[in-house]
Coordinates of C-alpha atoms in Angstrom, one line a residue:
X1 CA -19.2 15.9 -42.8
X2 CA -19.2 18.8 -40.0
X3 CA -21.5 16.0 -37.9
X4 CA -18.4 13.2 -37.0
X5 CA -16.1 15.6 -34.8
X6 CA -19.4 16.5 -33.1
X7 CA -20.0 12.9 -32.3
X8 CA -16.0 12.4 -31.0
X9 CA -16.8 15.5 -28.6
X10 CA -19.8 14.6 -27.1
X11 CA -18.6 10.8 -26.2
X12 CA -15.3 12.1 -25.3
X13 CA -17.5 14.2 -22.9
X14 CA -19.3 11.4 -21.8
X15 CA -15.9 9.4 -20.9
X16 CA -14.6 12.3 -18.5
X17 CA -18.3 12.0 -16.8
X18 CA -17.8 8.4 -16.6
X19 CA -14.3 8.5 -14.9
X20 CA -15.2 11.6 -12.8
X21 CA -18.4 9.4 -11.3
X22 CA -16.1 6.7 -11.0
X23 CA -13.3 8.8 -8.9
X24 CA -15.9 9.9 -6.5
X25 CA -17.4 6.3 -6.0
X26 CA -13.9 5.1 -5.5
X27 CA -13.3 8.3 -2.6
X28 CA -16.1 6.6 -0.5
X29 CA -13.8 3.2 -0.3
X30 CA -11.4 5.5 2.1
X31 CA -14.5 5.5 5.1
X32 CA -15.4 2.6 4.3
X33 CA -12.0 0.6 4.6
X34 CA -12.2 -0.8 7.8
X35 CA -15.7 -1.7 7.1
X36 CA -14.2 -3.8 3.8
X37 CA -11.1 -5.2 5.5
X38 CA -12.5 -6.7 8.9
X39 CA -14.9 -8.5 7.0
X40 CA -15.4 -10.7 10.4
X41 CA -17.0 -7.8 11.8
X42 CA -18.5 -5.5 9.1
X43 CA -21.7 -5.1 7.6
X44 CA -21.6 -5.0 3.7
X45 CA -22.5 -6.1 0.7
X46 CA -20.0 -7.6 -1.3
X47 CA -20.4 -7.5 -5.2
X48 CA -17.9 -10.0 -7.1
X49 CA -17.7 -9.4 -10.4
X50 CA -15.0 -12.7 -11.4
X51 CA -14.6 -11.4 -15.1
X52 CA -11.3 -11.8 -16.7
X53 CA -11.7 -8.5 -18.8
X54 CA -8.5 -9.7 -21.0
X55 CA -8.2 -9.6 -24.9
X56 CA -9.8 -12.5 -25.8
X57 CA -7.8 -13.9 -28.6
X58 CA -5.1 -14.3 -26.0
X59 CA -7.5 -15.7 -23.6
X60 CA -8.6 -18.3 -26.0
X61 CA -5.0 -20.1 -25.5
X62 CA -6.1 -21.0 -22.0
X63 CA -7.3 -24.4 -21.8
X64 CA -10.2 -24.2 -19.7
X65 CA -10.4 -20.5 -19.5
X66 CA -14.2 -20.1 -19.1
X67 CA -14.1 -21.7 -15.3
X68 CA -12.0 -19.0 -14.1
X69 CA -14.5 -17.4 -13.3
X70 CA -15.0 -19.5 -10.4
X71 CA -11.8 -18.5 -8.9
X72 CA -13.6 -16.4 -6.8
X73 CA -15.8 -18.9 -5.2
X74 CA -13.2 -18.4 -2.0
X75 CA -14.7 -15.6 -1.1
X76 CA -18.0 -17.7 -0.2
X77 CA -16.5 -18.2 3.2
X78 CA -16.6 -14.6 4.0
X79 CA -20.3 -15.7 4.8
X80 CA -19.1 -16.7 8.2
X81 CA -19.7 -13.2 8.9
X82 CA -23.6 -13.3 9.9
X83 CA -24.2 -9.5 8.9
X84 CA -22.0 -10.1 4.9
X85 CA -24.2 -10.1 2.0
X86 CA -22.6 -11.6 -0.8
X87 CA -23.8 -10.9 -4.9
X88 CA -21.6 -13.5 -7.2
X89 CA -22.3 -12.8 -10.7
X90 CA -21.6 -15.7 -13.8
X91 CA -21.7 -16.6 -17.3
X92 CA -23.5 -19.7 -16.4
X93 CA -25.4 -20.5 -13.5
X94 CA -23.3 -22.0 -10.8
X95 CA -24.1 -26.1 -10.0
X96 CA -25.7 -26.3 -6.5
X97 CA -23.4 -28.8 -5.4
X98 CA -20.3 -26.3 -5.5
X99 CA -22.3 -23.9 -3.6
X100 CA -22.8 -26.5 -1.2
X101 CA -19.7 -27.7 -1.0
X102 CA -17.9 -23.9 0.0
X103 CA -21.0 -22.9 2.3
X104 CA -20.2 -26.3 4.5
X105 CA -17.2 -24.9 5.1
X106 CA -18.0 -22.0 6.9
X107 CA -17.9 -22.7 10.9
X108 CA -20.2 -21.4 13.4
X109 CA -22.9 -20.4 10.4
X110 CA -26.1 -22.8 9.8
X111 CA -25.9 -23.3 6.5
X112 CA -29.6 -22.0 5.7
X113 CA -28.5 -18.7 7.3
X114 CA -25.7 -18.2 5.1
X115 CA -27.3 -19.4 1.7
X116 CA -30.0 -16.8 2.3
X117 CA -27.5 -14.0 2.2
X118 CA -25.8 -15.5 -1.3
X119 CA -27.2 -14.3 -4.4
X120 CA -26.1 -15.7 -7.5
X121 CA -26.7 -14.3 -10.8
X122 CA -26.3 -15.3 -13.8
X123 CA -25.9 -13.8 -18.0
X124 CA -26.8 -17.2 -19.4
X125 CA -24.4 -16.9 -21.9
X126 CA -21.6 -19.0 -22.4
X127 CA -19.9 -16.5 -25.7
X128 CA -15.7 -15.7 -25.5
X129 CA -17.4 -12.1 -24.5
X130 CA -16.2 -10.7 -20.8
X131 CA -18.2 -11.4 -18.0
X132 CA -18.2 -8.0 -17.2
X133 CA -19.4 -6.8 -21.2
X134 CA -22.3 -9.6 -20.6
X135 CA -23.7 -7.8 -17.8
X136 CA -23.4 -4.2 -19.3
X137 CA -25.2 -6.0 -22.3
X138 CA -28.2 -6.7 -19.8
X139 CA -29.7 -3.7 -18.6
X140 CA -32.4 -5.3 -16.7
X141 CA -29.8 -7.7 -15.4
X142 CA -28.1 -5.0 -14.3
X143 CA -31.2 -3.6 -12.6
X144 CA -32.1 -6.6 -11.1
X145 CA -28.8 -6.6 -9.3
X146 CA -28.9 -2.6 -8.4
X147 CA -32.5 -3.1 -6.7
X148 CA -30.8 -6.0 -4.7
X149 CA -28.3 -3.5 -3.0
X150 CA -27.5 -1.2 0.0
X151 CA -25.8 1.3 -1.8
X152 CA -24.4 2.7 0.9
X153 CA -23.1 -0.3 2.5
X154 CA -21.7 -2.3 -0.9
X155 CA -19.0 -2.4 -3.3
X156 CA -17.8 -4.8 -6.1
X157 CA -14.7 -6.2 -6.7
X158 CA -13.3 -8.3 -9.9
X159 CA -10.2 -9.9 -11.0
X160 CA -9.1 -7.1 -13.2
X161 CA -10.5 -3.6 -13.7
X162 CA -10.9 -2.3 -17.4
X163 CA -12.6 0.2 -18.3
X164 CA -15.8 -2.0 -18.8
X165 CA -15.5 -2.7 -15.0
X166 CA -15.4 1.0 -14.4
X167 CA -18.6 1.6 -16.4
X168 CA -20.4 -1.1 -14.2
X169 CA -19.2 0.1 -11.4
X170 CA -20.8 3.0 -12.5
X171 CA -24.3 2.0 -13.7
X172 CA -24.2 -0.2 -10.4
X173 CA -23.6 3.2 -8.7
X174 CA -21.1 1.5 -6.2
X175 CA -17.1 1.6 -5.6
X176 CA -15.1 -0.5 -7.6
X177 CA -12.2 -2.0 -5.0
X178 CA -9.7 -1.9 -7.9
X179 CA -7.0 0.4 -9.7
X180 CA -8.6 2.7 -12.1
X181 CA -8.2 1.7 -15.6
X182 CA -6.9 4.9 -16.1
X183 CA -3.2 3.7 -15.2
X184 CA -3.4 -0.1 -16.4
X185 CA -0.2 0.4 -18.7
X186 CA 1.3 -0.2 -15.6
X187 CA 0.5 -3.6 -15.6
X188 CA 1.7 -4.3 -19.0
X189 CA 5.3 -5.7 -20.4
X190 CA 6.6 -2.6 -21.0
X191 CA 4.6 -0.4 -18.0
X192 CA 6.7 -3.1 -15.8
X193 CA 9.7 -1.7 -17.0
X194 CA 9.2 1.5 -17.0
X195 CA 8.6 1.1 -13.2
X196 CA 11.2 -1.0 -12.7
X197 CA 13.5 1.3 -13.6
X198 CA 11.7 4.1 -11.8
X199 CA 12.3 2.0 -8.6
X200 CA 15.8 0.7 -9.5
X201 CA 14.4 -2.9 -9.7
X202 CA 16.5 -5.2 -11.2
X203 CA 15.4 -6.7 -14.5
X204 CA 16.6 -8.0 -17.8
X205 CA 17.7 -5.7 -20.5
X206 CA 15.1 -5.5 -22.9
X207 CA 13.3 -2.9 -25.5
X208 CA 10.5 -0.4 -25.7
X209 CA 7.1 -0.7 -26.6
X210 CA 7.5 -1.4 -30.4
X211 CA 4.6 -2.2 -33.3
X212 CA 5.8 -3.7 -35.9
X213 CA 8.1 -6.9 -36.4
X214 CA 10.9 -4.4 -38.3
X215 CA 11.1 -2.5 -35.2
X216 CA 11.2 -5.4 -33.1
X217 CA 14.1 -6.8 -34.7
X218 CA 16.0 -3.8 -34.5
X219 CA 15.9 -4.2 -31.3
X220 CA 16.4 -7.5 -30.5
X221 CA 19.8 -6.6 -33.2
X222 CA 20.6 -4.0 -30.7
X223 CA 20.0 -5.8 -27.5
X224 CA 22.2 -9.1 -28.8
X225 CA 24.9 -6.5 -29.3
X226 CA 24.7 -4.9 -26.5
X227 CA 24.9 -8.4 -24.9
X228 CA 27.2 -10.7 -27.4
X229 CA 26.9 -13.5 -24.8
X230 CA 22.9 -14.0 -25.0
X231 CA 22.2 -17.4 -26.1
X232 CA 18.0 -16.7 -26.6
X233 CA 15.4 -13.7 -26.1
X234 CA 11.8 -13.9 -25.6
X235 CA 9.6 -11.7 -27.6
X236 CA 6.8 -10.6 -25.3
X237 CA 2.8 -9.3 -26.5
X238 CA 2.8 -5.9 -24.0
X239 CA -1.0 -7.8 -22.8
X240 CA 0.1 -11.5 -22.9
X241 CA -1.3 -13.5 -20.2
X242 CA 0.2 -16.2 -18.3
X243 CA 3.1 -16.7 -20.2
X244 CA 0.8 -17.6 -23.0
X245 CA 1.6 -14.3 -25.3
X246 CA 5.7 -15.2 -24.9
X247 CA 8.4 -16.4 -27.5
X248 CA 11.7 -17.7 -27.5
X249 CA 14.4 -16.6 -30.6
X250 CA 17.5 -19.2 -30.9
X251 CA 20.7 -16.8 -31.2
X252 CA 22.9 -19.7 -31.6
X253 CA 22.1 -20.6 -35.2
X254 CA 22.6 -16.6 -36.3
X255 CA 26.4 -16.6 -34.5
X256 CA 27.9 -16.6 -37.9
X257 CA 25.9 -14.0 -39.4
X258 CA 28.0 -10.6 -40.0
X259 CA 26.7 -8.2 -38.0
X260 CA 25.3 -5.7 -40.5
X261 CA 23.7 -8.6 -41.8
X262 CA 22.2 -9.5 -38.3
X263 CA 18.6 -7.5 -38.3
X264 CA 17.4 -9.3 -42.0
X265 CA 18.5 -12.5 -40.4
X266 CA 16.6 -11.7 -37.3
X267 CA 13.6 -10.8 -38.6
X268 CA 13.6 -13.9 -40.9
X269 CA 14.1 -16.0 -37.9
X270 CA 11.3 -14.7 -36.3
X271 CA 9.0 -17.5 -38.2
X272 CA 10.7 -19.9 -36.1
X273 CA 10.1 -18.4 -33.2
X274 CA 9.4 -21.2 -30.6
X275 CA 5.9 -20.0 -29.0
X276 CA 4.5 -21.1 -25.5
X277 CA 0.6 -20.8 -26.3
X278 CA 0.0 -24.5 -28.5
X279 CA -2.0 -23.1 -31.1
X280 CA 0.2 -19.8 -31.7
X281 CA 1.9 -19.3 -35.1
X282 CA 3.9 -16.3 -36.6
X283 CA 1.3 -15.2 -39.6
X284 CA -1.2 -14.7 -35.8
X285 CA 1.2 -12.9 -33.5
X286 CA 2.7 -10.9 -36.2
X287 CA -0.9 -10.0 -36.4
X288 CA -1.5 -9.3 -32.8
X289 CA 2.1 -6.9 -32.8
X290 CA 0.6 -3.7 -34.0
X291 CA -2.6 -4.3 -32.0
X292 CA -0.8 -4.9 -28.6
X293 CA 2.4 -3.7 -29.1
X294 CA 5.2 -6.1 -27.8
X295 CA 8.8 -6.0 -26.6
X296 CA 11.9 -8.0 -26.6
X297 CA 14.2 -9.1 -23.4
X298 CA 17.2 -11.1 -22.5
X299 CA 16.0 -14.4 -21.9
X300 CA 17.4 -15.4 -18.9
X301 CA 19.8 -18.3 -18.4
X302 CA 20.8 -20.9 -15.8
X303 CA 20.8 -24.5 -14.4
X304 CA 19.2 -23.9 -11.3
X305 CA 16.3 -21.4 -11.7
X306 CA 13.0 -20.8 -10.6
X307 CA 10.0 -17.9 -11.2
X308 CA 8.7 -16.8 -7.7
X309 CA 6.3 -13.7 -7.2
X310 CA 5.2 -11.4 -4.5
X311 CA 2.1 -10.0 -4.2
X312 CA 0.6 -7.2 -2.1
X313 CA -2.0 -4.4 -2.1
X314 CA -2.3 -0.7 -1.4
X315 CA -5.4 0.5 0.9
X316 CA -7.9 3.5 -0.8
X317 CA -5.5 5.7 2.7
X318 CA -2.3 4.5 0.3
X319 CA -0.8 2.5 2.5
X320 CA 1.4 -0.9 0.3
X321 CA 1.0 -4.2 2.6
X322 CA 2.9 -7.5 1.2
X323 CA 0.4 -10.5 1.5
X324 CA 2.3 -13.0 0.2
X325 CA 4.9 -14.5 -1.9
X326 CA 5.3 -18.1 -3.6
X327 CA 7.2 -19.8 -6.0
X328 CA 5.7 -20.7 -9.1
X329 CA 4.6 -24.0 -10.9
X330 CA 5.8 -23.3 -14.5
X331 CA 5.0 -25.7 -17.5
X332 CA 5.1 -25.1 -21.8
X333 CA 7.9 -25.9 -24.1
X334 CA 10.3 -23.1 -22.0
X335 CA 8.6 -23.3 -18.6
X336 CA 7.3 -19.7 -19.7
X337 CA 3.5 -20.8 -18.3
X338 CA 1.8 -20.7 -15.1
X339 CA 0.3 -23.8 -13.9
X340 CA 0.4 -23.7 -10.1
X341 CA 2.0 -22.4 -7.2
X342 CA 3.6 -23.1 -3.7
X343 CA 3.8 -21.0 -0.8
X344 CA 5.9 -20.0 0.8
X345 CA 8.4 -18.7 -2.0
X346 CA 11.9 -20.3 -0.1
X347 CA 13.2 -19.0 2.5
X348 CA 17.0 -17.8 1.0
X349 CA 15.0 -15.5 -0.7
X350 CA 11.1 -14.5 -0.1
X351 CA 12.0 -11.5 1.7
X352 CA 14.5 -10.1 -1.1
X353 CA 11.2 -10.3 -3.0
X354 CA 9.2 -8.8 0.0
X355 CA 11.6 -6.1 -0.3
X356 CA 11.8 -5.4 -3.7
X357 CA 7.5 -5.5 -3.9
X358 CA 7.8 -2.5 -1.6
X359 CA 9.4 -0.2 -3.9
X360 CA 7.1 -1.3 -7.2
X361 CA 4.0 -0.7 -4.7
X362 CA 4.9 2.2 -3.1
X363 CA 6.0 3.6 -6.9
X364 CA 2.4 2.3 -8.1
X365 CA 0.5 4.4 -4.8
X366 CA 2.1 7.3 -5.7
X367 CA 0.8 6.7 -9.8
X368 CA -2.9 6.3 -7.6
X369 CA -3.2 2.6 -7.9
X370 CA -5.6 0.6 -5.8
X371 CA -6.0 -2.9 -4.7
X372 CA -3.9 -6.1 -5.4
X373 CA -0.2 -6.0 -7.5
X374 CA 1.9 -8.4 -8.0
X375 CA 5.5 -8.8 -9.3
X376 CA 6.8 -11.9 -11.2
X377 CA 10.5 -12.5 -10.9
X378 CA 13.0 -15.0 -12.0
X379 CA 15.6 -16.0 -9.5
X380 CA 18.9 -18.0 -10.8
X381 CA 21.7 -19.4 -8.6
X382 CA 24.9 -18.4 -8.7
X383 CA 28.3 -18.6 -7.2
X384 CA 27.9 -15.9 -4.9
X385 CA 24.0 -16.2 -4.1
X386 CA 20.6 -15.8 -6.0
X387 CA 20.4 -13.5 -8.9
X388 CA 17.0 -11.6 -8.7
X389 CA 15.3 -10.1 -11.8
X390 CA 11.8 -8.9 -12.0
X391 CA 10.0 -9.5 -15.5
X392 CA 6.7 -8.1 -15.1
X393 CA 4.7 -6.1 -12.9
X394 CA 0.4 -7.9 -12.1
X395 CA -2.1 -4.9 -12.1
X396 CA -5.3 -7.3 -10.6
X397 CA -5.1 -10.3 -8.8
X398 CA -3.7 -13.2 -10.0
X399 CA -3.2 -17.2 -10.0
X400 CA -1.8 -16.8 -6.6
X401 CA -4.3 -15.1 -5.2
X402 CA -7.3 -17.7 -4.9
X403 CA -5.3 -20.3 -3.3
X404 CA -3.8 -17.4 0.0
X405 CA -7.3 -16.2 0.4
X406 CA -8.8 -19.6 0.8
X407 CA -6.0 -19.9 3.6
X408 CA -6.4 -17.0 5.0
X409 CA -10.5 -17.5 5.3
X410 CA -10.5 -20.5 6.2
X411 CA -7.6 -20.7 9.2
X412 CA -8.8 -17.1 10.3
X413 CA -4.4 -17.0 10.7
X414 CA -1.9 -14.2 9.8
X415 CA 0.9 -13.6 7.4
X416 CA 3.9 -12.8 9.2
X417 CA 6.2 -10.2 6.9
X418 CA 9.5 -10.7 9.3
X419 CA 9.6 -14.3 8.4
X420 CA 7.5 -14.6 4.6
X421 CA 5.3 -17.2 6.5
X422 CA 1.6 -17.8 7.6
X423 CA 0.6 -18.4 10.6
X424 CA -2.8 -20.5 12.3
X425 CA -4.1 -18.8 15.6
X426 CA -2.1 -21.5 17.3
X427 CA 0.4 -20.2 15.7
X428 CA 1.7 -23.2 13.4
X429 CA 3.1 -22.7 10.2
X430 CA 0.8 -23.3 7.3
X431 CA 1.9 -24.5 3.7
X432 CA 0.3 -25.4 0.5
X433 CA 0.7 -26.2 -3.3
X434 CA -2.4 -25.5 -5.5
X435 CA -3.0 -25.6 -9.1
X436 CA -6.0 -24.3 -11.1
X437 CA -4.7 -26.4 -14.6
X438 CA -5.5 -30.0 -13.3
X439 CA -6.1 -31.8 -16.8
X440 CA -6.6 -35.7 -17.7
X441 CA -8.2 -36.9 -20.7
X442 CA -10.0 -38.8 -17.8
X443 CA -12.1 -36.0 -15.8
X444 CA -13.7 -35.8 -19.1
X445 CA -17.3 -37.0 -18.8
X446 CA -17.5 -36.2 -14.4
X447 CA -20.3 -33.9 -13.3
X448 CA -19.8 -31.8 -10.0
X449 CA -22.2 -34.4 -8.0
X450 CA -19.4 -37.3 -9.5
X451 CA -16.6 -35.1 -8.3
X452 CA -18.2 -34.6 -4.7
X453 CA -18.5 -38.3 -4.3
X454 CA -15.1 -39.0 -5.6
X455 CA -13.9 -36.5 -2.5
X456 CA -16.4 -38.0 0.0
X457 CA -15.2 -41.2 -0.6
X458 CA -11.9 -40.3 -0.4
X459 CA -11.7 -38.4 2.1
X460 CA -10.2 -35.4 0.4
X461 CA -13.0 -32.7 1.6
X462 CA -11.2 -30.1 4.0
X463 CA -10.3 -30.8 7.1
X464 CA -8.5 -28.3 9.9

């Protein structure tokens, strides 16, 4: 009986020694910042870690979601740097011929010289289990990597940072490029908010974190009143992922409803909520609501409207830089899902959003976060101009992330934050569009050696 409090105390113990070692590793990332951003010159070892450490029930509505982890695969070209050492880390072993196909990119390097100075790692297990919980499940994996290292001239980074990242980071005894996990509420539905309205941000009304569908349709009766005109609301999971954890609720067929009859009619409704994830019913989320937590939100209306994002990152000195901002490829039953993206985000209003990802990352420096942000918005044209709201805040790098870096490596160019747009050394605009959710019934069948001909043949392989 006396034995259980014991046991709470000493792993509670064990958590603060955890974060503490984790604090200190982080501190080193301020000398060695220059070292980790002029990757042309520096000489590290770079540790990715390309785990999407996300609940997994709400990954599982992501077709395709186990080859995200080769999102990362852009930072290959950072090999162009003869002194970089680079340790990518998978589920499954990577096929040679998509190695290949990134190292050839790389001008300048021999090719032999820079596949010596890849590693590649693998857990050899292909479970809905993290990346990152894979290798903590591996000790020897673990060690294996460790005794591959310069300590002193290494660090890891990931896509998100959870608190599994942290204990890696840990065991790996190297600095985690990432926002503690300490503050990743920040990065949820309802953290967004609450920054929002720390930064004066606008966004559309919408509730607290609630747990239980009663609450939530008190709210959504309180939100429709304090807002007659609202037509629909989306019912948000606080850690839904790409749209995939949103709902939409139909006002219209309650308008006749009494209004002290309006929250039993609500929460009846909500069986017919209209979902965005294929598979998702009520009997699940109403399951996931007390696990998650979710909110509700005035769903924003209009003809002409469009989702763009910034995105930026604060140094380890806390300084917020804005890399870049796009407008994004939506797709689902209420064009609530990311698909793709294009960048530049237009030009009437990227640097409203430029401005506006200032305040949310200067707020989140102060709060001590690290690393990549991003801000999702929705933008809606009106008579007098473009409506701007921001719906949710990106703790970790993102869909748009992959597709800038992979620029940015491979011109060697510069984003220019006067104008919102990139530049080559010769100082020509760059573009693109980019999708990681190509899907034909098909593909299905093609091995990476049948996709490299295809391009060969083609001629789609990159080209400057």
């Amino acid at each position: 009986m006396n034995e259980a409090p014991q046991i709470c105390t000493l792993n509670s113990a064990f958590d603060r020694s955890v974060i503490e070692q984790f604090r200190q590793l982080q501190i080193q990332l301020r000398h060695r910042w220059q070292t980790v951003d002029l990757f042309d010159t520096g000489d590290t070892d770079i540790v990715v870690i390309p785990s999407l450490t996300l609940d997994e029930q709400e990954l599982l509505k992501i077709d395709g979601v186990h080859h995200y982890e080769e999102r990362f695969l852009f930072s290959l070209i950072r090999l162009r740097n003869p002194r970089t050492r680079l340790i990518y880390i998978t589920s499954q072993p990577l096929h040679p011929s998509i190695v290949d196909y990134y190292l050839q990119l790389l001008p300048g390097i021999p090719f032999s010289h820079a596949r010596n100075r890849l590693l590649l790692f693998a857990t050899y297990d292909s479970s809905s289990k993290s990346l990152t919980q894979k290798i903590l499940d591996r000790p020897r994996l673990i060690e294996r990597i460790r005794m591959a290292l310069r300590p002193n001239k290494t660090y890891a980074i990931c896509f998100n940072a959870t608190h599994s990242e942290r204990d890696l980071s840990v065991k790996l005894g190297i600095p985690l490029l990432a926002t503690d996990p300490e503050l990743l509420y920040f990065g949820t539905k309802s953290g967004s908010r609450q920054i929002f309205d720390e930064c004066n941000v606008p966004h559309p009304d919408g509730s607290t974190l609630l747990f239980n569908d009663d609450d939530l349709a008190e709210a959504a009766c309180e939100l429709w009143r304090r807002q007659p005109h609202l037509k629909r609301l989306v019912v948000k999971l606080n850690e839904g992922f790409s749209g995939e954890g949103n709902a939409l609720l139909e006002l219209e067929p309650l308008q006749g409803i009494s209004p002290h009859q309006r929250v039993k009619a609500i929460r009846d409704r909500f069986s017919q909520l209209r979902f965005q994830a294929k598979s998702e019913t009520w009997e699940h989320f109403r399951k996931r609501i007390p696990e998650l937590g979710a909110i509700v939100e005035a769903y924003i209306e209009g003809e002409n409207k469009r989702s763009p994002s910034v995105q930026g990152r604060i140094t380890p000195h806390g300084d917020v830089e804005i890399l870049s901002t796009h407008d994004q490829i939506l797709g689902g039953p209420d064009e609530q899902i990311f698909l793709g993206c294009r960048f530049p985000a237009d030009a009437s209003y990227r640097v409203q959003l430029q401005e506006l990802g200032l305040k949310v990352g200067r707020n989140l420096a102060e709060k001590g976060a690290l690393e990549r942000f991003g801000v999702d918005f929705v933008v809606v044209r009106r008579e007098n101009g473009w409506d701007v709201q921001a719906i949710e805040i990106n703790l970790r790098k993102g869909g748009t992330t992959h597709p800038f870096m992979a620029l940015k490596l491979l011109t060697k160019g510069y984003f220019d934050g006067a104008t919102g747009l990139f530049y080559s050394q010769q100082g020509k605009a760059k573009y693109y569009k980019a999708t990681d959710n190509l899907q034909k019934d098909c593909y299905h069948g093609l091995l990476p050696n049948d996709l490299m001909d295809i391009i060969a043949y083609n001629q789609l392989h990159f080209d400057t």
